[in-house]
PDB file of C-alpha atoms in Angstrom:
ATOM      1  CA  PHE A  66      -1.241  -9.489  35.000  1.00 80.00           C
ATOM      2  CA  ARG A  67      -1.124  -6.056  34.092  1.00 88.00           C
ATOM      3  CA  PRO A  68      -3.423  -3.020  33.341  1.00 90.00           C
ATOM      4  CA  TRP A  69      -4.380  -1.976  29.775  1.00 90.00           C
ATOM      5  CA  VAL A  70      -6.030   1.406  29.641  1.00 89.00           C
ATOM      6  CA  GLY A  71      -7.812   2.642  26.308  1.00 88.00           C
ATOM      7  CA  VAL A  72     -10.620   4.752  25.288  1.00 89.00           C
ATOM      8  CA  GLU A  73     -14.060   3.035  25.513  1.00 91.00           C
ATOM      9  CA  GLY A  74     -16.601   3.981  23.135  1.00 90.00           C
ATOM     10  CA  GLN A  75     -16.844   7.028  20.998  1.00 91.00           C
ATOM     11  CA  PRO A  76     -15.661  10.553  22.501  1.00 92.00           C
ATOM     12  CA  LEU A  77     -18.104  13.397  22.315  1.00 93.00           C
ATOM     13  CA  VAL A  78     -17.635  17.217  22.358  1.00 91.00           C
ATOM     14  CA  ALA A  79     -18.696  18.471  25.671  1.00 91.00           C
ATOM     15  CA  ASN A  80     -18.389  22.100  25.345  1.00 87.00           C
ATOM     16  CA  THR A  81     -17.005  24.958  22.842  1.00 83.00           C
ATOM     17  CA  GLU A  82     -16.203  28.487  23.841  1.00 79.00           C
ATOM     18  CA  PRO A  83     -15.195  31.655  21.656  1.00 73.00           C
ATOM     19  CA  TRP A  84     -11.466  31.837  21.482  1.00 68.00           C
ATOM     20  CA  GLY A  85      -9.774  34.476  19.289  1.00 67.00           C
ATOM     21  CA  ASN A  86     -10.839  33.718  15.687  1.00 66.00           C
ATOM     22  CA  GLY A  87     -12.071  30.409  16.544  1.00 65.00           C
ATOM     23  CA  ARG A  88     -13.284  28.274  19.500  1.00 71.00           C
ATOM     24  CA  SER A  89     -11.567  26.132  22.296  1.00 76.00           C
ATOM     25  CA  VAL A  90     -13.038  22.795  23.175  1.00 82.00           C
ATOM     26  CA  SER A  91     -13.547  20.223  25.792  1.00 86.00           C
ATOM     27  CA  VAL A  92     -13.891  16.411  24.926  1.00 88.00           C
ATOM     28  CA  ASP A  93     -15.647  13.748  27.078  1.00 91.00           C
ATOM     29  CA  PHE A  94     -13.879  10.491  27.002  1.00 88.00           C
ATOM     30  CA  ALA A  95     -14.349   7.289  29.010  1.00 90.00           C
ATOM     31  CA  LEU A  96     -11.262   5.379  29.851  1.00 89.00           C
ATOM     32  CA  LYS A  97     -11.424   1.589  30.471  1.00 93.00           C
ATOM     33  CA  ASN A  98      -9.023  -0.596  32.092  1.00 92.00           C
ATOM     34  CA  TYR A  99      -9.064  -3.825  29.955  1.00 93.00           C
ATOM     35  CA  GLY A 100      -6.537  -5.543  31.962  1.00 92.00           C
ATOM     36  CA  SER A 101      -6.347  -7.471  34.989  1.00 92.00           C
ATOM     37  CA  ALA A 102      -4.442  -4.896  37.330  1.00 90.00           C
ATOM     38  CA  PRO A 103      -5.261  -1.621  38.632  1.00 90.00           C
ATOM     39  CA  ALA A 104      -3.858   1.346  36.914  1.00 87.00           C
ATOM     40  CA  MET A 105      -3.054   4.889  38.087  1.00 83.00           C
ATOM     41  CA  ALA A 106      -3.738   6.882  34.713  1.00 75.00           C
ATOM     42  CA  THR A 107      -3.874  10.352  33.270  1.00 71.00           C
ATOM     43  CA  ALA A 108      -4.362  11.716  29.738  1.00 70.00           C
ATOM     44  CA  ASP A 109      -3.756  14.706  27.642  1.00 67.00           C
ATOM     45  CA  PHE A 110      -4.266  15.957  24.142  1.00 66.00           C
ATOM     46  CA  ILE A 111      -3.717  18.759  21.682  1.00 63.00           C
ATOM     47  CA  ILE A 112      -5.708  20.084  18.969  1.00 63.00           C
ATOM     48  CA  ASP A 113      -3.960  19.973  15.612  1.00 62.00           C
ATOM     49  CA  THR A 114      -4.750  23.186  13.709  1.00 52.00           C
ATOM     50  CA  ARG A 115      -2.271  22.954  11.085  1.00 52.00           C
ATOM     51  CA  ARG A 116      -3.168  22.629   7.415  1.00 48.00           C
ATOM     52  CA  PHE A 117      -1.790  19.648   5.642  1.00 47.00           C
ATOM     53  CA  ASP A 118      -1.525  18.852   1.764  1.00 47.00           C
ATOM     54  CA  THR A 119      -3.403  15.534   2.216  1.00 47.00           C
ATOM     55  CA  SER A 120      -2.249  14.495  -1.231  1.00 49.00           C
ATOM     56  CA  THR A 121       1.082  13.707   0.841  1.00 51.00           C
ATOM     57  CA  LEU A 122      -0.444  11.462   3.451  1.00 52.00           C
ATOM     58  CA  GLY A 123       3.009  10.363   4.362  1.00 61.00           C
ATOM     59  CA  ALA A 124       3.982  13.755   5.814  1.00 62.00           C
ATOM     60  CA  TYR A 125       0.496  14.048   7.421  1.00 60.00           C
ATOM     61  CA  GLU A 126       1.048  10.491   9.062  1.00 65.00           C
ATOM     62  CA  GLN A 127       4.522  11.674  10.321  1.00 67.00           C
ATOM     63  CA  ALA A 128       3.098  15.055  11.848  1.00 66.00           C
ATOM     64  CA  ILE A 129       0.497  12.956  13.711  1.00 65.00           C
ATOM     65  CA  ILE A 130       2.949  10.544  14.960  1.00 67.00           C
ATOM     66  CA  SER A 131       5.238  13.466  16.238  1.00 70.00           C
ATOM     67  CA  ASP A 132       2.320  15.111  18.017  1.00 68.00           C
ATOM     68  CA  ARG A 133       1.516  11.666  19.493  1.00 66.00           C
ATOM     69  CA  ASP A 134       4.973  11.321  20.844  1.00 70.00           C
ATOM     70  CA  PHE A 135       4.956  14.649  22.391  1.00 66.00           C
ATOM     71  CA  MET A 136       1.449  14.017  24.073  1.00 66.00           C
ATOM     72  CA  CYS A 137       2.791  10.731  25.372  1.00 68.00           C
ATOM     73  CA  HIS A 138       5.810  12.471  26.973  1.00 65.00           C
ATOM     74  CA  SER A 139       3.488  15.378  28.466  1.00 62.00           C
ATOM     75  CA  ALA A 140       0.933  12.829  29.803  1.00 56.00           C
ATOM     76  CA  GLU A 141       3.610  10.632  31.154  1.00 58.00           C
ATOM     77  CA  SER A 142       4.869  13.484  33.460  1.00 57.00           C
ATOM     78  CA  ASP A 143       1.301  13.726  34.925  1.00 51.00           C
ATOM     79  CA  ALA A 144       1.420   9.988  35.575  1.00 52.00           C
ATOM     80  CA  PRO A 145       3.324   9.951  38.894  1.00 51.00           C
ATOM     81  CA  PRO A 146       3.886   7.040  41.268  1.00 51.00           C
ATOM     82  CA  ASP A 147       1.839   9.266  43.864  1.00 48.00           C
ATOM     83  CA  PRO A 148      -1.969   8.814  43.035  1.00 47.00           C
ATOM     84  CA  ASP A 149      -2.652  11.992  44.906  1.00 50.00           C
ATOM     85  CA  ARG A 150      -2.013  14.491  41.715  1.00 53.00           C
ATOM     86  CA  SER A 151      -5.120  15.889  40.750  1.00 55.00           C
ATOM     87  CA  ARG A 152      -5.225  14.686  36.982  1.00 61.00           C
ATOM     88  CA  THR A 153      -4.502  11.124  38.141  1.00 75.00           C
ATOM     89  CA  ILE A 154      -7.269   8.527  38.520  1.00 80.00           C
ATOM     90  CA  VAL A 155      -7.378   5.046  39.475  1.00 85.00           C
ATOM     91  CA  ILE A 156      -8.981   2.754  37.037  1.00 88.00           C
ATOM     92  CA  PHE A 157      -9.585  -0.847  38.433  1.00 91.00           C
ATOM     93  CA  PRO A 158      -9.635  -4.077  36.087  1.00 94.00           C
ATOM     94  CA  GLY A 159     -12.873  -3.926  34.028  1.00 94.00           C
ATOM     95  CA  ALA A 160     -14.007  -0.441  35.315  1.00 95.00           C
ATOM     96  CA  THR A 161     -14.549   2.549  33.137  1.00 93.00           C
ATOM     97  CA  GLU A 162     -14.230   6.067  34.335  1.00 89.00           C
ATOM     98  CA  PRO A 163     -15.213   9.334  32.811  1.00 88.00           C
ATOM     99  CA  PHE A 164     -12.332  11.756  31.985  1.00 84.00           C
ATOM    100  CA  ARG A 165     -12.889  15.419  30.369  1.00 83.00           C
ATOM    101  CA  LEU A 166     -10.074  17.037  28.606  1.00 80.00           C
ATOM    102  CA  ALA A 167      -9.925  20.517  27.453  1.00 76.00           C
ATOM    103  CA  ALA A 168      -7.926  22.483  25.121  1.00 72.00           C
ATOM    104  CA  SER A 169      -7.795  26.308  24.697  1.00 63.00           C
ATOM    105  CA  ASP A 170      -6.031  26.302  21.156  1.00 64.00           C
ATOM    106  CA  VAL A 171      -7.863  28.196  18.501  1.00 62.00           C
ATOM    107  CA  VAL A 172      -9.560  25.805  16.101  1.00 67.00           C
ATOM    108  CA  PRO A 173     -10.221  27.398  12.723  1.00 68.00           C
ATOM    109  CA  MET A 174     -13.963  27.411  12.319  1.00 74.00           C
ATOM    110  CA  ASP A 175     -13.453  26.026   8.374  1.00 76.00           C
ATOM    111  CA  LYS A 176     -11.368  22.827   9.634  1.00 75.00           C
ATOM    112  CA  SER A 177     -12.314  19.545  11.067  1.00 78.00           C
ATOM    113  CA  LEU A 178     -11.506  19.107  14.887  1.00 79.00           C
ATOM    114  CA  LEU A 179      -8.335  16.968  15.109  1.00 79.00           C
ATOM    115  CA  ILE A 180      -7.206  15.918  18.551  1.00 80.00           C
ATOM    116  CA  ILE A 181      -4.170  13.901  19.193  1.00 78.00           C
ATOM    117  CA  GLY A 182      -3.414  12.689  22.699  1.00 79.00           C
ATOM    118  CA  CYS A 183      -2.083   9.955  24.838  1.00 80.00           C
ATOM    119  CA  ILE A 184      -3.129   7.977  28.143  1.00 83.00           C
ATOM    120  CA  SER A 185      -0.309   7.337  30.459  1.00 82.00           C
ATOM    121  CA  TYR A 186      -0.562   5.050  33.303  1.00 84.00           C
ATOM    122  CA  ARG A 187       1.466   3.316  35.923  1.00 81.00           C
ATOM    123  CA  GLU A 188       1.080  -0.422  37.149  1.00 82.00           C
ATOM    124  CA  PRO A 189       1.526  -0.846  41.171  1.00 76.00           C
ATOM    125  CA  PRO A 190       3.428  -1.963  42.640  1.00 75.00           C
ATOM    126  CA  ALA A 191       6.409  -1.966  40.286  1.00 74.00           C
ATOM    127  CA  ASP A 192       5.517   1.451  39.006  1.00 76.00           C
ATOM    128  CA  THR A 193       5.735   0.474  35.394  1.00 81.00           C
ATOM    129  CA  LEU A 194       4.720   3.063  33.047  1.00 82.00           C
ATOM    130  CA  HIS A 195       2.555   2.420  29.961  1.00 85.00           C
ATOM    131  CA  ARG A 196       0.907   4.327  27.386  1.00 84.00           C
ATOM    132  CA  THR A 197      -1.938   4.354  24.752  1.00 85.00           C
ATOM    133  CA  SER A 198      -2.135   7.077  22.302  1.00 83.00           C
ATOM    134  CA  PHE A 199      -5.384   7.971  20.504  1.00 84.00           C
ATOM    135  CA  CYS A 200      -6.428  10.264  17.356  1.00 83.00           C
ATOM    136  CA  TYR A 201      -9.885  11.598  16.793  1.00 85.00           C
ATOM    137  CA  SER A 202     -11.574  14.009  14.447  1.00 84.00           C
ATOM    138  CA  SER A 203     -14.854  15.350  13.711  1.00 86.00           C
ATOM    139  CA  ALA A 204     -16.768  14.554  10.391  1.00 85.00           C
ATOM    140  CA  GLU A 205     -17.516  18.137   9.679  1.00 84.00           C
ATOM    141  CA  PRO A 206     -16.111  21.554   9.909  1.00 82.00           C
ATOM    142  CA  PHE A 207     -15.506  22.863  13.479  1.00 80.00           C
ATOM    143  CA  ALA A 208     -18.223  25.576  12.675  1.00 82.00           C
ATOM    144  CA  ASN A 209     -20.984  22.871  12.833  1.00 87.00           C
ATOM    145  CA  VAL A 210     -19.153  21.148  15.806  1.00 86.00           C
ATOM    146  CA  LYS A 211     -21.704  21.418  18.974  1.00 89.00           C
ATOM    147  CA  PRO A 212     -21.954  19.955  22.450  1.00 92.00           C
ATOM    148  CA  GLY A 213     -22.624  16.190  21.921  1.00 93.00           C
ATOM    149  CA  THR A 214     -20.988  15.996  18.517  1.00 92.00           C
ATOM    150  CA  PRO A 215     -19.140  12.416  18.198  1.00 93.00           C
ATOM    151  CA  LEU A 216     -15.637  12.180  17.335  1.00 91.00           C
ATOM    152  CA  PHE A 217     -14.333   9.455  15.001  1.00 89.00           C
ATOM    153  CA  ALA A 218     -10.976   7.382  15.286  1.00 87.00           C
ATOM    154  CA  CYS A 219      -8.193   8.651  12.883  1.00 80.00           C
ATOM    155  CA  ARG A 220      -6.147   5.978  10.763  1.00 70.00           C
ATOM    156  CA  TRP A 221      -2.961   6.943  12.225  1.00 65.00           C
ATOM    157  CA  GLY A 222      -1.682   7.739  15.793  1.00 58.00           C
ATOM    158  CA  VAL A 223      -2.835   4.745  17.719  1.00 68.00           C
ATOM    159  CA  PHE A 224      -0.299   2.947  19.763  1.00 66.00           C
ATOM    160  CA  ALA A 225      -0.100   0.917  22.858  1.00 70.00           C
ATOM    161  CA  ASN A 226       2.552  -0.787  25.059  1.00 71.00           C
TER     162      ASN A 226
END
């Protein structure tokens, strides 16, 4: 008897804006409570703009896991026991809630969009903290990413407790 919050469906790019030599981005997610108890949830993500040598996938995977852990810690600070915080939403069992995330990091136009993030949520009344991490990327270079572009799940960086 507890909440289980995760991303429902496929995230979509909501908007992109010029930013330095690239563009910033906002992404629309649907957060769903698959569990049997209400959750007070928040989420956060970063855009990974580093260039990796994908021939050494172990290093790439470790970088994603490191970013995931950082984002879970960041989102955790926004998932307080007090549900009045502006970035915290209550998700009831079986319910899906829209959630828009934005990042102002510069995304190089020749790279795929890669976002790594975390949903942190608390289970009342004991105030137990849980997390679900996520990783999504675009199928094409960011220069071709427009509002409505779907993002696809990565192989790494997904974790739930």
